[in-house]
């Protein structure tokens, strides 16, 4: 029986993980985020009510489920408190069931200022970040300069390291980027004010989760961003700064690899990306406009219009391998309903030699030289919104799904046919049993 599920994005984020984590959370005990920060935007739609989360795990709608932020997450205390208050206003009381790791690295105003300054500087490589300070906060972690949440218990020590960091960042902000410095005093007092509001939530998350796993608790690991934004396996340097692929769970929670029973990959049936970087199947035509409009492809964190393209099975296959995915969940199938034809990329060829490319592109030049080759499907031109049984899908839709399954050579276990929780096809009992089984 599956006890623990990891939910990982297979593309550049925004695959619809929020809806699936919400669905899986029903009878689970813990939902754990292990990487990223409030750069994420997880949208839940239940009974036509929309809730967007950036940092807090997507289980908030179930009162019995605890939400955990592991040590791999980076946290801005003001933004965390803002999100808790936003939920409170919406009658969702998370404060008694939110658990924060005692070794979380914090995001401060100087990280956000530096992120913004870099993104506006003509000489920098513009990544198209969310301006939430994610990159600089992870840089501090690797450079052994991070201020971690537990450092705030000792105000003298906090003051000492904060002064050093503010000095270091202001030097860059003022001298290199010609921006205003940040104020040590303001950060110091604000941080302690927000810390006091959340300090009762701090725990040793690794200890807690190891204990709960022994007791057979049901745990969901909620990935943020997607594997193509992973710092090691994504389209570097156009990536986020954490391991959004499977490895992030181990380093970001303090649990061993044997504790994950089932690894679910989530992919839309088309592709989107926000920010810059390679995108082999990108569309610039009317289909792009259609996907943006029907798929509501606007960033839930930044409001930016997303780039769109066809499903890329070459990249999907690679992401399935690096994450050792157990089964796939396809999302937003209903968005394709009115297209005359639907394409999927099945291989890349070299722009000049026209020969098939049999390696994963690494350099900018590699990405620039590839051309995607497509298989074309006839559109089903019928609404499939809300269908819950595979056999009720039009034959053309079934053919399209079967082709994907045979190509990627793993099971498709879930298909999402609309944004609501119940717009979901359970292909088999694997995941259905997990959702319905009460501990
Ligand atoms: P950062 O994570 O803010 O540093 O941004 C780095 C890249 O990741 C940019 O292209 C962002 O648009 C992208 N990104 C970060 N978080 C998300 C997300 O949750 N969904 C989609 N893209 C994201």
GROMACS .gro file of C-alpha atoms and ligand atoms in nm:
model
  462
    1UNK     CA    1   0.000   0.000   0.000
    2UNK     CA    2   0.129   0.346  -0.093
    3UNK     CA    3   0.189   0.557   0.221
    4UNK     CA    4   0.399   0.843   0.093
    5UNK     CA    5   0.374   1.022  -0.238
    6UNK     CA    6   0.612   1.275  -0.389
    7UNK     CA    7   0.445   1.513  -0.635
    8UNK     CA    8   0.694   1.656  -0.884
    9UNK     CA    9   0.653   1.892  -1.178
   10UNK     CA   10   0.794   1.753  -1.504
   11UNK     CA   11   0.809   2.084  -1.690
   12UNK     CA   12   0.892   2.448  -1.608
   13UNK     CA   13   0.643   2.470  -1.321
   14UNK     CA   14   0.271   2.552  -1.323
   15UNK     CA   15   0.178   2.194  -1.414
   16UNK     CA   16  -0.120   2.195  -1.180
   17UNK     CA   17   0.053   2.038  -0.880
   18UNK     CA   18  -0.159   2.244  -0.635
   19UNK     CA   19  -0.483   2.081  -0.748
   20UNK     CA   20  -0.334   1.732  -0.730
   21UNK     CA   21  -0.175   1.783  -0.386
   22UNK     CA   22  -0.509   1.915  -0.260
   23UNK     CA   23  -0.682   1.604  -0.401
   24UNK     CA   24  -0.428   1.365  -0.249
   25UNK     CA   25  -0.427   1.543   0.088
   26UNK     CA   26  -0.780   1.442   0.186
   27UNK     CA   27  -0.691   1.159   0.421
   28UNK     CA   28  -0.322   1.220   0.459
   29UNK     CA   29  -0.147   1.338   0.774
   30UNK     CA   30   0.129   1.570   0.652
   31UNK     CA   31   0.202   1.769   0.338
   32UNK     CA   32   0.563   1.878   0.320
   33UNK     CA   33   0.731   2.140   0.105
   34UNK     CA   34   1.104   2.082   0.077
   35UNK     CA   35   1.249   2.343  -0.164
   36UNK     CA   36   1.186   2.682  -0.320
   37UNK     CA   37   1.011   2.967  -0.143
   38UNK     CA   38   0.727   3.204  -0.215
   39UNK     CA   39   0.826   3.210  -0.582
   40UNK     CA   40   0.569   2.929  -0.623
   41UNK     CA   41   0.202   2.987  -0.697
   42UNK     CA   42  -0.023   2.692  -0.621
   43UNK     CA   43  -0.386   2.742  -0.717
   44UNK     CA   44  -0.668   2.548  -0.553
   45UNK     CA   45  -1.022   2.568  -0.689
   46UNK     CA   46  -1.291   2.412  -0.473
   47UNK     CA   47  -1.662   2.486  -0.514
   48UNK     CA   48  -1.568   2.772  -0.750
   49UNK     CA   49  -1.360   2.937  -0.473
   50UNK     CA   50  -0.999   3.006  -0.568
   51UNK     CA   51  -0.715   2.997  -0.313
   52UNK     CA   52  -0.362   3.083  -0.426
   53UNK     CA   53  -0.073   2.973  -0.205
   54UNK     CA   54   0.289   3.073  -0.246
   55UNK     CA   55   0.467   2.915   0.047
   56UNK     CA   56   0.228   2.719   0.264
   57UNK     CA   57   0.162   2.362   0.138
   58UNK     CA   58  -0.154   2.293  -0.066
   59UNK     CA   59  -0.335   2.100   0.210
   60UNK     CA   60  -0.476   2.405   0.386
   61UNK     CA   61  -0.835   2.322   0.300
   62UNK     CA   62  -0.832   2.003   0.509
   63UNK     CA   63  -0.837   2.079   0.881
   64UNK     CA   64  -0.695   1.740   0.975
   65UNK     CA   65  -0.377   1.772   0.769
   66UNK     CA   66  -0.057   1.931   0.897
   67UNK     CA   67   0.150   2.155   0.669
   68UNK     CA   68   0.528   2.135   0.695
   69UNK     CA   69   0.811   2.348   0.556
   70UNK     CA   70   1.135   2.150   0.553
   71UNK     CA   71   1.489   2.283   0.591
   72UNK     CA   72   1.533   2.305   0.210
   73UNK     CA   73   1.273   2.580   0.179
   74UNK     CA   74   1.379   2.947   0.193
   75UNK     CA   75   1.143   3.170   0.388
   76UNK     CA   76   1.075   3.541   0.404
   77UNK     CA   77   0.923   3.593   0.750
   78UNK     CA   78   0.711   3.898   0.649
   79UNK     CA   79   0.570   3.706   0.350
   80UNK     CA   80   0.503   3.396   0.559
   81UNK     CA   81   0.306   3.596   0.816
   82UNK     CA   82   0.122   3.774   0.534
   83UNK     CA   83   0.015   3.438   0.387
   84UNK     CA   84  -0.099   3.308   0.728
   85UNK     CA   85  -0.306   3.625   0.774
   86UNK     CA   86  -0.448   3.603   0.422
   87UNK     CA   87  -0.568   3.249   0.498
   88UNK     CA   88  -0.709   3.363   0.835
   89UNK     CA   89  -0.912   3.631   0.656
   90UNK     CA   90  -1.054   3.353   0.439
   91UNK     CA   91  -1.143   3.152   0.750
   92UNK     CA   92  -0.861   2.904   0.701
   93UNK     CA   93  -0.674   2.874   1.030
   94UNK     CA   94  -0.335   2.724   0.959
   95UNK     CA   95  -0.130   2.857   1.253
   96UNK     CA   96  -0.195   2.552   1.476
   97UNK     CA   97  -0.105   2.302   1.207
   98UNK     CA   98   0.187   2.468   1.034
   99UNK     CA   99   0.531   2.330   1.123
  100UNK     CA  100   0.857   2.501   1.030
  101UNK     CA  101   1.197   2.333   1.027
  102UNK     CA  102   1.445   2.478   1.276
  103UNK     CA  103   1.712   2.505   1.005
  104UNK     CA  104   1.525   2.698   0.735
  105UNK     CA  105   1.740   2.964   0.564
  106UNK     CA  106   1.572   3.303   0.568
  107UNK     CA  107   1.514   3.551   0.287
  108UNK     CA  108   1.574   3.915   0.385
  109UNK     CA  109   1.507   4.246   0.213
  110UNK     CA  110   1.864   4.259   0.081
  111UNK     CA  111   1.812   3.932  -0.111
  112UNK     CA  112   1.502   4.078  -0.277
  113UNK     CA  113   1.678   4.407  -0.357
  114UNK     CA  114   1.972   4.223  -0.512
  115UNK     CA  115   1.745   3.991  -0.715
  116UNK     CA  116   1.560   4.298  -0.853
  117UNK     CA  117   1.879   4.495  -0.917
  118UNK     CA  118   2.032   4.208  -1.114
  119UNK     CA  119   1.721   4.157  -1.322
  120UNK     CA  120   1.716   4.525  -1.416
  121UNK     CA  121   2.086   4.548  -1.493
  122UNK     CA  122   2.153   4.541  -1.868
  123UNK     CA  123   2.487   4.369  -1.820
  124UNK     CA  124   2.344   4.077  -1.623
  125UNK     CA  125   2.194   3.763  -1.774
  126UNK     CA  126   1.822   3.832  -1.737
  127UNK     CA  127   1.661   3.514  -1.605
  128UNK     CA  128   1.311   3.655  -1.561
  129UNK     CA  129   1.297   3.566  -1.190
  130UNK     CA  130   0.998   3.623  -0.964
  131UNK     CA  131   1.195   3.897  -0.776
  132UNK     CA  132   1.139   3.714  -0.445
  133UNK     CA  133   1.508   3.693  -0.356
  134UNK     CA  134   1.525   3.317  -0.407
  135UNK     CA  135   1.858   3.304  -0.593
  136UNK     CA  136   2.052   3.527  -0.348
  137UNK     CA  137   1.906   3.339  -0.047
  138UNK     CA  138   2.029   3.005  -0.181
  139UNK     CA  139   2.364   3.163  -0.270
  140UNK     CA  140   2.400   3.256   0.099
  141UNK     CA  141   2.325   2.899   0.198
  142UNK     CA  142   2.598   2.757  -0.023
  143UNK     CA  143   2.838   3.035   0.079
  144UNK     CA  144   2.773   2.951   0.448
  145UNK     CA  145   2.643   3.299   0.506
  146UNK     CA  146   2.272   3.221   0.562
  147UNK     CA  147   2.085   3.341   0.864
  148UNK     CA  148   1.874   3.046   0.968
  149UNK     CA  149   1.544   3.067   1.151
  150UNK     CA  150   1.683   2.937   1.482
  151UNK     CA  151   1.952   3.208   1.479
  152UNK     CA  152   1.679   3.455   1.578
  153UNK     CA  153   1.639   3.298   1.923
  154UNK     CA  154   1.969   3.458   2.021
  155UNK     CA  155   1.918   3.827   1.947
  156UNK     CA  156   2.285   3.917   2.005
  157UNK     CA  157   2.406   3.660   1.759
  158UNK     CA  158   2.132   3.754   1.512
  159UNK     CA  159   2.233   4.119   1.536
  160UNK     CA  160   2.599   4.028   1.478
  161UNK     CA  161   2.545   3.819   1.163
  162UNK     CA  162   2.274   4.046   1.026
  163UNK     CA  163   2.510   4.347   1.050
  164UNK     CA  164   2.775   4.157   0.857
  165UNK     CA  165   2.530   4.052   0.586
  166UNK     CA  166   2.372   4.395   0.550
  167UNK     CA  167   2.719   4.543   0.509
  168UNK     CA  168   2.810   4.283   0.246
  169UNK     CA  169   2.489   4.333   0.045
  170UNK     CA  170   2.481   4.711   0.072
  171UNK     CA  171   2.833   4.723  -0.069
  172UNK     CA  172   2.709   4.549  -0.386
  173UNK     CA  173   2.375   4.731  -0.404
  174UNK     CA  174   2.527   5.077  -0.371
  175UNK     CA  175   2.864   5.044  -0.543
  176UNK     CA  176   2.792   4.800  -0.824
  177UNK     CA  177   2.420   4.836  -0.892
  178UNK     CA  178   2.387   5.203  -0.787
  179UNK     CA  179   2.078   5.124  -0.578
  180UNK     CA  180   1.966   5.236  -0.234
  181UNK     CA  181   2.110   5.050   0.065
  182UNK     CA  182   1.881   4.850   0.294
  183UNK     CA  183   1.843   4.948   0.659
  184UNK     CA  184   1.993   4.713   0.918
  185UNK     CA  185   1.768   4.853   1.193
  186UNK     CA  186   1.446   4.805   1.000
  187UNK     CA  187   1.534   4.447   0.905
  188UNK     CA  188   1.642   4.366   1.261
  189UNK     CA  189   1.324   4.492   1.431
  190UNK     CA  190   1.085   4.367   1.160
  191UNK     CA  191   1.242   4.022   1.162
  192UNK     CA  192   1.206   3.986   1.539
  193UNK     CA  193   0.847   4.111   1.522
  194UNK     CA  194   0.754   3.845   1.264
  195UNK     CA  195   0.969   3.578   1.430
  196UNK     CA  196   0.768   3.620   1.752
  197UNK     CA  197   0.451   3.544   1.560
  198UNK     CA  198   0.578   3.211   1.422
  199UNK     CA  199   0.839   3.084   1.666
  200UNK     CA  200   0.600   2.836   1.830
  201UNK     CA  201   0.578   2.655   1.494
  202UNK     CA  202   0.950   2.571   1.482
  203UNK     CA  203   1.055   2.206   1.525
  204UNK     CA  204   1.314   1.948   1.419
  205UNK     CA  205   1.127   1.842   1.104
  206UNK     CA  206   1.363   1.557   1.021
  207UNK     CA  207   1.304   1.402   1.364
  208UNK     CA  208   0.929   1.454   1.338
  209UNK     CA  209   0.893   1.303   0.991
  210UNK     CA  210   1.118   1.004   1.063
  211UNK     CA  211   0.904   0.930   1.369
  212UNK     CA  212   0.579   0.971   1.177
  213UNK     CA  213   0.697   0.746   0.896
  214UNK     CA  214   0.766   0.472   1.150
  215UNK     CA  215   0.411   0.519   1.276
  216UNK     CA  216   0.288   0.475   0.916
  217UNK     CA  217   0.157   0.830   0.877
  218UNK     CA  218   0.058   0.930   0.525
  219UNK     CA  219   0.288   1.198   0.391
  220UNK     CA  220   0.285   1.397   0.068
  221UNK     CA  221   0.594   1.577  -0.054
  222UNK     CA  222   0.489   1.878  -0.254
  223UNK     CA  223   0.736   1.992  -0.518
  224UNK     CA  224   0.742   2.356  -0.618
  225UNK     CA  225   0.850   2.476  -0.964
  226UNK     CA  226   0.929   2.192  -1.209
  227UNK     CA  227   1.220   1.963  -1.287
  228UNK     CA  228   1.320   2.174  -1.589
  229UNK     CA  229   1.382   2.458  -1.341
  230UNK     CA  230   1.604   2.235  -1.125
  231UNK     CA  231   1.944   2.391  -1.058
  232UNK     CA  232   2.124   2.070  -1.169
  233UNK     CA  233   1.897   1.914  -1.431
  234UNK     CA  234   1.704   2.207  -1.569
  235UNK     CA  235   1.776   2.444  -1.855
  236UNK     CA  236   2.068   2.610  -1.672
  237UNK     CA  237   2.121   2.903  -1.617
  238UNK     CA  238   1.752   2.972  -1.683
  239UNK     CA  239   1.641   2.783  -1.375
  240UNK     CA  240   1.543   2.846  -1.016
  241UNK     CA  241   1.808   2.800  -0.746
  242UNK     CA  242   1.694   2.481  -0.574
  243UNK     CA  243   1.664   2.109  -0.652
  244UNK     CA  244   1.303   2.090  -0.758
  245UNK     CA  245   1.360   1.731  -0.871
  246UNK     CA  246   1.360   1.423  -0.646
  247UNK     CA  247   1.692   1.491  -0.473
  248UNK     CA  248   1.548   1.802  -0.308
  249UNK     CA  249   1.318   1.586  -0.094
  250UNK     CA  250   1.606   1.407   0.071
  251UNK     CA  251   1.821   1.712   0.138
  252UNK     CA  252   1.522   1.936   0.210
  253UNK     CA  253   1.346   1.724   0.475
  254UNK     CA  254   1.607   1.506   0.644
  255UNK     CA  255   1.436   1.183   0.536
  256UNK     CA  256   1.615   0.894   0.366
  257UNK     CA  257   1.545   0.785   0.008
  258UNK     CA  258   1.375   0.458   0.112
  259UNK     CA  259   1.089   0.653   0.267
  260UNK     CA  260   0.928   0.758  -0.058
  261UNK     CA  261   0.688   0.491  -0.189
  262UNK     CA  262   0.551   0.650  -0.503
  263UNK     CA  263   0.686   0.935  -0.715
  264UNK     CA  264   0.420   1.109  -0.920
  265UNK     CA  265   0.526   1.321  -1.217
  266UNK     CA  266   0.285   1.598  -1.317
  267UNK     CA  267   0.277   1.725  -1.673
  268UNK     CA  268   0.033   1.942  -1.861
  269UNK     CA  269  -0.070   1.806  -2.204
  270UNK     CA  270   0.096   2.114  -2.348
  271UNK     CA  271   0.385   2.318  -2.213
  272UNK     CA  272   0.424   2.659  -2.053
  273UNK     CA  273   0.713   2.859  -1.919
  274UNK     CA  274   0.749   3.195  -1.747
  275UNK     CA  275   1.077   3.379  -1.762
  276UNK     CA  276   1.353   3.342  -2.018
  277UNK     CA  277   1.541   3.039  -2.150
  278UNK     CA  278   1.518   2.757  -2.403
  279UNK     CA  279   1.175   2.630  -2.508
  280UNK     CA  280   1.202   2.407  -2.817
  281UNK     CA  281   0.827   2.361  -2.881
  282UNK     CA  282   0.729   2.723  -2.815
  283UNK     CA  283   0.437   2.863  -3.017
  284UNK     CA  284   0.391   3.221  -3.137
  285UNK     CA  285   0.072   3.177  -3.340
  286UNK     CA  286  -0.301   3.160  -3.276
  287UNK     CA  287  -0.262   2.836  -3.083
  288UNK     CA  288  -0.048   3.031  -2.833
  289UNK     CA  289  -0.330   3.284  -2.793
  290UNK     CA  290  -0.580   3.000  -2.758
  291UNK     CA  291  -0.376   2.818  -2.490
  292UNK     CA  292  -0.323   3.141  -2.292
  293UNK     CA  293  -0.691   3.224  -2.302
  294UNK     CA  294  -0.850   2.882  -2.248
  295UNK     CA  295  -0.575   2.757  -2.015
  296UNK     CA  296  -0.568   3.088  -1.822
  297UNK     CA  297  -0.194   3.092  -1.859
  298UNK     CA  298  -0.099   3.390  -1.648
  299UNK     CA  299   0.149   3.354  -1.362
  300UNK     CA  300  -0.021   3.329  -1.021
  301UNK     CA  301   0.283   3.483  -0.846
  302UNK     CA  302   0.382   3.757  -1.089
  303UNK     CA  303   0.076   3.792  -1.315
  304UNK     CA  304   0.303   3.755  -1.619
  305UNK     CA  305   0.162   3.600  -1.938
  306UNK     CA  306   0.314   3.254  -1.976
  307UNK     CA  307   0.494   3.136  -2.288
  308UNK     CA  308   0.318   2.831  -2.435
  309UNK     CA  309   0.406   2.538  -2.662
  310UNK     CA  310   0.327   2.179  -2.752
  311UNK     CA  311   0.397   1.886  -2.520
  312UNK     CA  312   0.764   1.787  -2.547
  313UNK     CA  313   0.799   1.412  -2.500
  314UNK     CA  314   1.178   1.425  -2.537
  315UNK     CA  315   1.207   1.644  -2.229
  316UNK     CA  316   0.930   1.456  -2.047
  317UNK     CA  317   1.114   1.125  -2.095
  318UNK     CA  318   1.434   1.277  -1.958
  319UNK     CA  319   1.256   1.419  -1.652
  320UNK     CA  320   1.085   1.083  -1.587
  321UNK     CA  321   1.431   0.921  -1.581
  322UNK     CA  322   1.608   1.169  -1.356
  323UNK     CA  323   1.325   1.155  -1.102
  324UNK     CA  324   1.258   0.779  -1.133
  325UNK     CA  325   0.889   0.855  -1.170
  326UNK     CA  326   0.647   0.577  -1.067
  327UNK     CA  327   0.345   0.709  -1.256
  328UNK     CA  328   0.234   1.016  -1.443
  329UNK     CA  329  -0.053   1.258  -1.395
  330UNK     CA  330  -0.156   1.453  -1.706
  331UNK     CA  331  -0.329   1.784  -1.642
  332UNK     CA  332  -0.540   2.036  -1.834
  333UNK     CA  333  -0.657   1.784  -2.095
  334UNK     CA  334  -0.980   1.984  -2.139
  335UNK     CA  335  -0.783   2.290  -2.253
  336UNK     CA  336  -0.715   2.112  -2.586
  337UNK     CA  337  -1.088   2.051  -2.652
  338UNK     CA  338  -1.137   2.297  -2.939
  339UNK     CA  339  -0.813   2.259  -3.133
  340UNK     CA  340  -0.827   2.124  -3.489
  341UNK     CA  341  -0.497   1.948  -3.447
  342UNK     CA  342  -0.269   1.869  -3.155
  343UNK     CA  343   0.104   1.812  -3.181
  344UNK     CA  344   0.356   1.638  -2.957
  345UNK     CA  345   0.732   1.657  -3.000
  346UNK     CA  346   0.881   1.309  -3.042
  347UNK     CA  347   1.245   1.393  -3.128
  348UNK     CA  348   1.491   1.672  -3.196
  349UNK     CA  349   1.700   1.708  -3.509
  350UNK     CA  350   2.001   1.931  -3.569
  351UNK     CA  351   1.909   2.248  -3.758
  352UNK     CA  352   2.207   2.209  -3.994
  353UNK     CA  353   2.275   1.837  -4.036
  354UNK     CA  354   1.907   1.738  -3.995
  355UNK     CA  355   2.032   1.437  -3.801
  356UNK     CA  356   1.848   1.320  -3.490
  357UNK     CA  357   1.994   1.447  -3.163
  358UNK     CA  358   2.043   1.176  -2.909
  359UNK     CA  359   2.176   1.377  -2.615
  360UNK     CA  360   2.018   1.617  -2.368
  361UNK     CA  361   2.114   1.973  -2.473
  362UNK     CA  362   2.346   2.141  -2.221
  363UNK     CA  363   2.493   2.456  -2.372
  364UNK     CA  364   2.314   2.756  -2.519
  365UNK     CA  365   2.446   2.649  -2.861
  366UNK     CA  366   2.301   2.297  -2.816
  367UNK     CA  367   1.958   2.446  -2.745
  368UNK     CA  368   1.980   2.689  -3.038
  369UNK     CA  369   2.065   2.415  -3.287
  370UNK     CA  370   1.772   2.184  -3.224
  371UNK     CA  371   1.447   2.163  -3.416
  372UNK     CA  372   1.155   1.966  -3.272
  373UNK     CA  373   0.989   1.697  -3.484
  374UNK     CA  374   0.618   1.646  -3.419
  375UNK     CA  375   0.355   1.375  -3.439
  376UNK     CA  376   0.023   1.534  -3.530
  377UNK     CA  377  -0.314   1.425  -3.387
  378UNK     CA  378  -0.661   1.518  -3.501
  379UNK     CA  379  -0.842   1.728  -3.237
  380UNK     CA  380  -1.149   1.574  -3.072
  381UNK     CA  381  -1.345   1.903  -3.085
  382UNK     CA  382  -1.576   1.815  -2.798
  383UNK     CA  383  -1.591   1.917  -2.434
  384UNK     CA  384  -1.432   1.661  -2.204
  385UNK     CA  385  -1.449   1.895  -1.900
  386UNK     CA  386  -1.521   1.702  -1.582
  387UNK     CA  387  -1.517   1.349  -1.734
  388UNK     CA  388  -1.420   1.101  -1.461
  389UNK     CA  389  -1.391   0.772  -1.654
  390UNK     CA  390  -1.130   0.702  -1.921
  391UNK     CA  391  -1.382   0.507  -2.128
  392UNK     CA  392  -1.604   0.816  -2.151
  393UNK     CA  393  -1.334   1.017  -2.328
  394UNK     CA  394  -1.376   1.051  -2.709
  395UNK     CA  395  -1.187   0.785  -2.905
  396UNK     CA  396  -0.951   1.049  -3.048
  397UNK     CA  397  -0.864   1.164  -2.694
  398UNK     CA  398  -0.802   0.805  -2.584
  399UNK     CA  399  -0.572   0.754  -2.884
  400UNK     CA  400  -0.374   1.068  -2.794
  401UNK     CA  401  -0.331   0.956  -2.431
  402UNK     CA  402  -0.238   0.599  -2.532
  403UNK     CA  403   0.029   0.731  -2.766
  404UNK     CA  404   0.186   0.935  -2.484
  405UNK     CA  405   0.176   0.636  -2.248
  406UNK     CA  406   0.342   0.403  -2.502
  407UNK     CA  407   0.606   0.664  -2.584
  408UNK     CA  408   0.713   0.739  -2.229
  409UNK     CA  409   0.680   0.375  -2.121
  410UNK     CA  410   0.534   0.436  -1.776
  411UNK     CA  411   0.178   0.431  -1.644
  412UNK     CA  412  -0.046   0.732  -1.660
  413UNK     CA  413  -0.233   0.699  -1.330
  414UNK     CA  414  -0.431   1.025  -1.317
  415UNK     CA  415  -0.576   1.265  -1.572
  416UNK     CA  416  -0.713   1.606  -1.481
  417UNK     CA  417  -1.012   1.713  -1.692
  418UNK     CA  418  -1.084   2.047  -1.524
  419UNK     CA  419  -0.972   2.271  -1.242
  420UNK     CA  420  -1.210   2.143  -0.971
  421UNK     CA  421  -1.102   1.869  -0.731
  422UNK     CA  422  -1.351   1.617  -0.876
  423UNK     CA  423  -1.262   1.682  -1.242
  424UNK     CA  424  -1.022   1.389  -1.228
  425UNK     CA  425  -0.990   1.046  -1.391
  426UNK     CA  426  -0.836   0.777  -1.170
  427UNK     CA  427  -0.707   0.533  -1.431
  428UNK     CA  428  -0.659   0.255  -1.177
  429UNK     CA  429  -0.697   0.191  -0.806
  430UNK     CA  430  -0.339   0.281  -0.709
  431UNK     CA  431  -0.406   0.645  -0.631
  432UNK     CA  432  -0.778   0.607  -0.558
  433UNK     CA  433  -0.696   0.372  -0.270
  434UNK     CA  434  -0.444   0.623  -0.133
  435UNK     CA  435  -0.699   0.904  -0.143
  436UNK     CA  436  -0.979   0.704   0.017
  437UNK     CA  437  -0.782   0.509   0.271
  438UNK     CA  438  -0.813   0.661   0.619
  439UNK     CA  439  -0.534   0.613   0.869
  440LIG     P1  440   1.330   3.253  -0.924
  440LIG     O1  441   1.288   3.119  -0.872
  440LIG     O2  442   1.243   3.365  -0.877
  440LIG     O3  443   1.476   3.278  -0.901
  440LIG     O4  444   1.312   3.250  -1.084
  440LIG     C1  445   1.390   3.167  -1.169
  440LIG     C2  446   1.307   3.112  -1.283
  440LIG     O5  447   1.212   3.019  -1.233
  440LIG     C3  448   1.226   3.217  -1.358
  440LIG     O6  449   1.218   3.179  -1.495
  440LIG     C4  450   1.088   3.207  -1.295
  440LIG     O7  451   0.985   3.253  -1.380
  440LIG     C5  452   1.080   3.058  -1.271
  440LIG     N1  453   0.990   3.020  -1.163
  440LIG     C6  454   1.014   3.029  -1.030
  440LIG     N2  455   0.909   2.980  -0.960
  440LIG     C7  456   0.821   2.937  -1.049
  440LIG     C8  457   0.693   2.872  -1.038
  440LIG     O8  458   0.642   2.842  -0.930
  440LIG     N3  459   0.631   2.842  -1.156
  440LIG     C9  460   0.686   2.870  -1.276
  440LIG     N4  461   0.805   2.927  -1.291
  440LIG    C10  462   0.871   2.961  -1.179
   0.00000   0.00000   0.00000
